[in-house]
PDB file of C-alpha atoms in Angstrom:
ATOM      1  CA  UNK A  29      33.700 -10.608 -61.769  1.00  0.00           C
ATOM      2  CA  UNK A  30      30.474  -8.615 -62.679  1.00  0.00           C
ATOM      3  CA  UNK A  31      29.107 -11.614 -64.214  1.00  0.00           C
ATOM      4  CA  UNK A  32      29.629 -13.922 -61.305  1.00  0.00           C
ATOM      5  CA  UNK A  33      27.792 -11.294 -59.084  1.00  0.00           C
ATOM      6  CA  UNK A  34      25.279 -10.728 -61.379  1.00  0.00           C
ATOM      7  CA  UNK A  35      24.331 -14.616 -61.368  1.00  0.00           C
ATOM      8  CA  UNK A  36      24.830 -14.900 -57.468  1.00  0.00           C
ATOM      9  CA  UNK A  37      22.047 -11.935 -57.215  1.00  0.00           C
ATOM     10  CA  UNK A  38      19.551 -13.277 -59.757  1.00  0.00           C
ATOM     11  CA  UNK A  39      19.837 -16.726 -58.202  1.00  0.00           C
ATOM     12  CA  UNK A  40      19.295 -15.252 -54.862  1.00  0.00           C
ATOM     13  CA  UNK A  41      16.472 -13.312 -56.052  1.00  0.00           C
ATOM     14  CA  UNK A  42      14.709 -16.190 -57.681  1.00  0.00           C
ATOM     15  CA  UNK A  43      15.268 -18.493 -55.152  1.00  0.00           C
ATOM     16  CA  UNK A  44      13.060 -15.790 -53.002  1.00  0.00           C
ATOM     17  CA  UNK A  45      10.346 -16.362 -54.920  1.00  0.00           C
ATOM     18  CA  UNK A  46       8.474 -13.419 -53.419  1.00  0.00           C
ATOM     19  CA  UNK A  47       8.780  -9.997 -54.104  1.00  0.00           C
ATOM     20  CA  UNK A  48      11.097  -8.066 -51.926  1.00  0.00           C
ATOM     21  CA  UNK A  49       9.234  -5.333 -48.978  1.00  0.00           C
ATOM     22  CA  UNK A  50       9.204  -1.951 -49.783  1.00  0.00           C
ATOM     23  CA  UNK A  51       9.783  -1.088 -45.993  1.00  0.00           C
ATOM     24  CA  UNK A  52      11.839  -3.539 -43.954  1.00  0.00           C
ATOM     25  CA  UNK A  53      12.601  -3.981 -40.424  1.00  0.00           C
ATOM     26  CA  UNK A  54      15.671  -6.303 -40.603  1.00  0.00           C
ATOM     27  CA  UNK A  55      19.120  -5.724 -39.531  1.00  0.00           C
ATOM     28  CA  UNK A  56      20.218  -6.085 -43.374  1.00  0.00           C
ATOM     29  CA  UNK A  57      18.236  -3.593 -45.424  1.00  0.00           C
ATOM     30  CA  UNK A  58      19.723  -2.238 -48.940  1.00  0.00           C
ATOM     31  CA  UNK A  59      17.823   0.688 -49.914  1.00  0.00           C
ATOM     32  CA  UNK A  60      17.978   1.850 -53.737  1.00  0.00           C
ATOM     33  CA  UNK A  61      17.038   4.234 -56.175  1.00  0.00           C
ATOM     34  CA  UNK A  62      17.926   5.141 -59.819  1.00  0.00           C
ATOM     35  CA  UNK A  63      15.945   8.301 -60.651  1.00  0.00           C
ATOM     36  CA  UNK A  64      16.660   9.013 -64.516  1.00  0.00           C
ATOM     37  CA  UNK A  65      16.364   5.801 -67.131  1.00  0.00           C
ATOM     38  CA  UNK A  66      18.981   3.915 -67.315  1.00  0.00           C
ATOM     39  CA  UNK A  67      19.848   1.516 -70.633  1.00  0.00           C
ATOM     40  CA  UNK A  68      21.774  -1.751 -70.790  1.00  0.00           C
ATOM     41  CA  UNK A  69      22.600  -3.617 -74.148  1.00  0.00           C
ATOM     42  CA  UNK A  70      22.834  -7.284 -73.749  1.00  0.00           C
ATOM     43  CA  UNK A  71      23.940  -9.694 -76.349  1.00  0.00           C
ATOM     44  CA  UNK A  72      23.558 -12.915 -73.655  1.00  0.00           C
ATOM     45  CA  UNK A  73      19.772 -13.526 -73.620  1.00  0.00           C
ATOM     46  CA  UNK A  74      20.326 -15.558 -70.469  1.00  0.00           C
ATOM     47  CA  UNK A  75      22.085 -12.599 -68.620  1.00  0.00           C
ATOM     48  CA  UNK A  76      19.649 -10.026 -70.065  1.00  0.00           C
ATOM     49  CA  UNK A  77      16.748 -12.638 -68.577  1.00  0.00           C
ATOM     50  CA  UNK A  78      18.342 -12.633 -65.027  1.00  0.00           C
ATOM     51  CA  UNK A  79      18.578  -8.557 -65.212  1.00  0.00           C
ATOM     52  CA  UNK A  80      15.381  -7.745 -66.433  1.00  0.00           C
ATOM     53  CA  UNK A  81      13.517 -10.182 -63.713  1.00  0.00           C
ATOM     54  CA  UNK A  82      15.704  -9.133 -60.985  1.00  0.00           C
ATOM     55  CA  UNK A  83      14.795  -5.647 -61.895  1.00  0.00           C
ATOM     56  CA  UNK A  84      11.150  -6.844 -61.852  1.00  0.00           C
ATOM     57  CA  UNK A  85      10.984  -8.326 -58.522  1.00  0.00           C
ATOM     58  CA  UNK A  86      12.986  -5.316 -56.897  1.00  0.00           C
ATOM     59  CA  UNK A  87       9.792  -3.389 -58.049  1.00  0.00           C
ATOM     60  CA  UNK A  88      11.737  -0.977 -60.967  1.00  0.00           C
ATOM     61  CA  UNK A  89      10.324   0.118 -63.837  1.00  0.00           C
ATOM     62  CA  UNK A  90      11.865  -1.912 -66.554  1.00  0.00           C
ATOM     63  CA  UNK A  91      11.250  -2.140 -70.337  1.00  0.00           C
ATOM     64  CA  UNK A  92      12.971  -4.579 -72.729  1.00  0.00           C
ATOM     65  CA  UNK A  93      13.223  -4.799 -76.245  1.00  0.00           C
ATOM     66  CA  UNK A  94      15.580  -7.050 -79.105  1.00  0.00           C
ATOM     67  CA  UNK A  95      16.907  -6.125 -81.789  1.00  0.00           C
ATOM     68  CA  UNK A  96      20.009  -6.273 -84.242  1.00  0.00           C
ATOM     69  CA  UNK A  97      21.070  -9.382 -82.346  1.00  0.00           C
ATOM     70  CA  UNK A  98      21.045  -7.802 -78.488  1.00  0.00           C
ATOM     71  CA  UNK A  99      18.751  -7.158 -76.191  1.00  0.00           C
ATOM     72  CA  UNK A 100      17.883  -3.498 -74.386  1.00  0.00           C
ATOM     73  CA  UNK A 101      17.045  -3.261 -71.100  1.00  0.00           C
ATOM     74  CA  UNK A 102      15.730   0.123 -69.902  1.00  0.00           C
ATOM     75  CA  UNK A 103      15.153   0.635 -66.422  1.00  0.00           C
ATOM     76  CA  UNK A 104      14.734   3.200 -63.533  1.00  0.00           C
ATOM     77  CA  UNK A 105      13.327   3.458 -59.809  1.00  0.00           C
ATOM     78  CA  UNK A 106      12.786   6.919 -59.105  1.00  0.00           C
ATOM     79  CA  UNK A 107      11.426   6.554 -55.470  1.00  0.00           C
ATOM     80  CA  UNK A 108      13.669   4.763 -52.560  1.00  0.00           C
ATOM     81  CA  UNK A 109      12.798   1.381 -52.165  1.00  0.00           C
ATOM     82  CA  UNK A 110      14.587  -1.445 -49.914  1.00  0.00           C
ATOM     83  CA  UNK A 111      14.918  -4.730 -50.021  1.00  0.00           C
ATOM     84  CA  UNK A 112      15.479  -7.107 -46.526  1.00  0.00           C
ATOM     85  CA  UNK A 113      18.392  -9.329 -47.346  1.00  0.00           C
ATOM     86  CA  UNK A 114      18.791 -12.831 -46.103  1.00  0.00           C
ATOM     87  CA  UNK A 115      22.655 -12.168 -44.899  1.00  0.00           C
ATOM     88  CA  UNK A 116      25.037  -9.461 -44.609  1.00  0.00           C
ATOM     89  CA  UNK A 117      26.898 -11.236 -47.476  1.00  0.00           C
ATOM     90  CA  UNK A 118      23.657 -11.339 -49.743  1.00  0.00           C
ATOM     91  CA  UNK A 119      23.043  -7.565 -48.767  1.00  0.00           C
ATOM     92  CA  UNK A 120      26.643  -6.711 -50.100  1.00  0.00           C
ATOM     93  CA  UNK A 121      26.244  -8.630 -53.409  1.00  0.00           C
ATOM     94  CA  UNK A 122      23.041  -6.775 -54.061  1.00  0.00           C
ATOM     95  CA  UNK A 123      24.288  -3.561 -53.288  1.00  0.00           C
ATOM     96  CA  UNK A 124      27.379  -3.887 -55.268  1.00  0.00           C
ATOM     97  CA  UNK A 125      25.243  -5.333 -58.395  1.00  0.00           C
ATOM     98  CA  UNK A 126      23.008  -2.293 -57.818  1.00  0.00           C
ATOM     99  CA  UNK A 127      25.846   0.234 -57.960  1.00  0.00           C
ATOM    100  CA  UNK A 128      27.263  -1.676 -61.354  1.00  0.00           C
ATOM    101  CA  UNK A 129      24.003  -0.740 -63.065  1.00  0.00           C
ATOM    102  CA  UNK A 130      24.373   2.806 -61.671  1.00  0.00           C
ATOM    103  CA  UNK A 131      22.013   3.018 -58.877  1.00  0.00           C
ATOM    104  CA  UNK A 132      22.300   4.785 -55.598  1.00  0.00           C
ATOM    105  CA  UNK A 133      22.394   2.568 -52.693  1.00  0.00           C
ATOM    106  CA  UNK A 134      22.001   2.535 -48.970  1.00  0.00           C
ATOM    107  CA  UNK A 135      22.986  -0.340 -46.400  1.00  0.00           C
ATOM    108  CA  UNK A 136      21.538  -0.318 -43.199  1.00  0.00           C
ATOM    109  CA  UNK A 137      23.120  -2.886 -40.503  1.00  0.00           C
TER     110      UNK A 137
END
């Protein structure tokens, strides 16, 4: 299930084509932060690419290193940022994805 949520969120962000606004005034706003550095070890390069690109579009600090047959993705977002989602469903998908990556989230309706 995590892979399908990850893929759906990554596709949604790639289709946006622009970086999310840090302040948003829409009804569907997801705020997020991850104060401490977190790391993921990904053996699937395509999935590592999607995670890395999505975190960059969300304006998170992201580092990436390849070694021993896998990708290390290190990330943090010490200040609260916000993303304006197109739909209620997209906001919930983003929130679930961020929580799976150990972010704190707030979703405003």
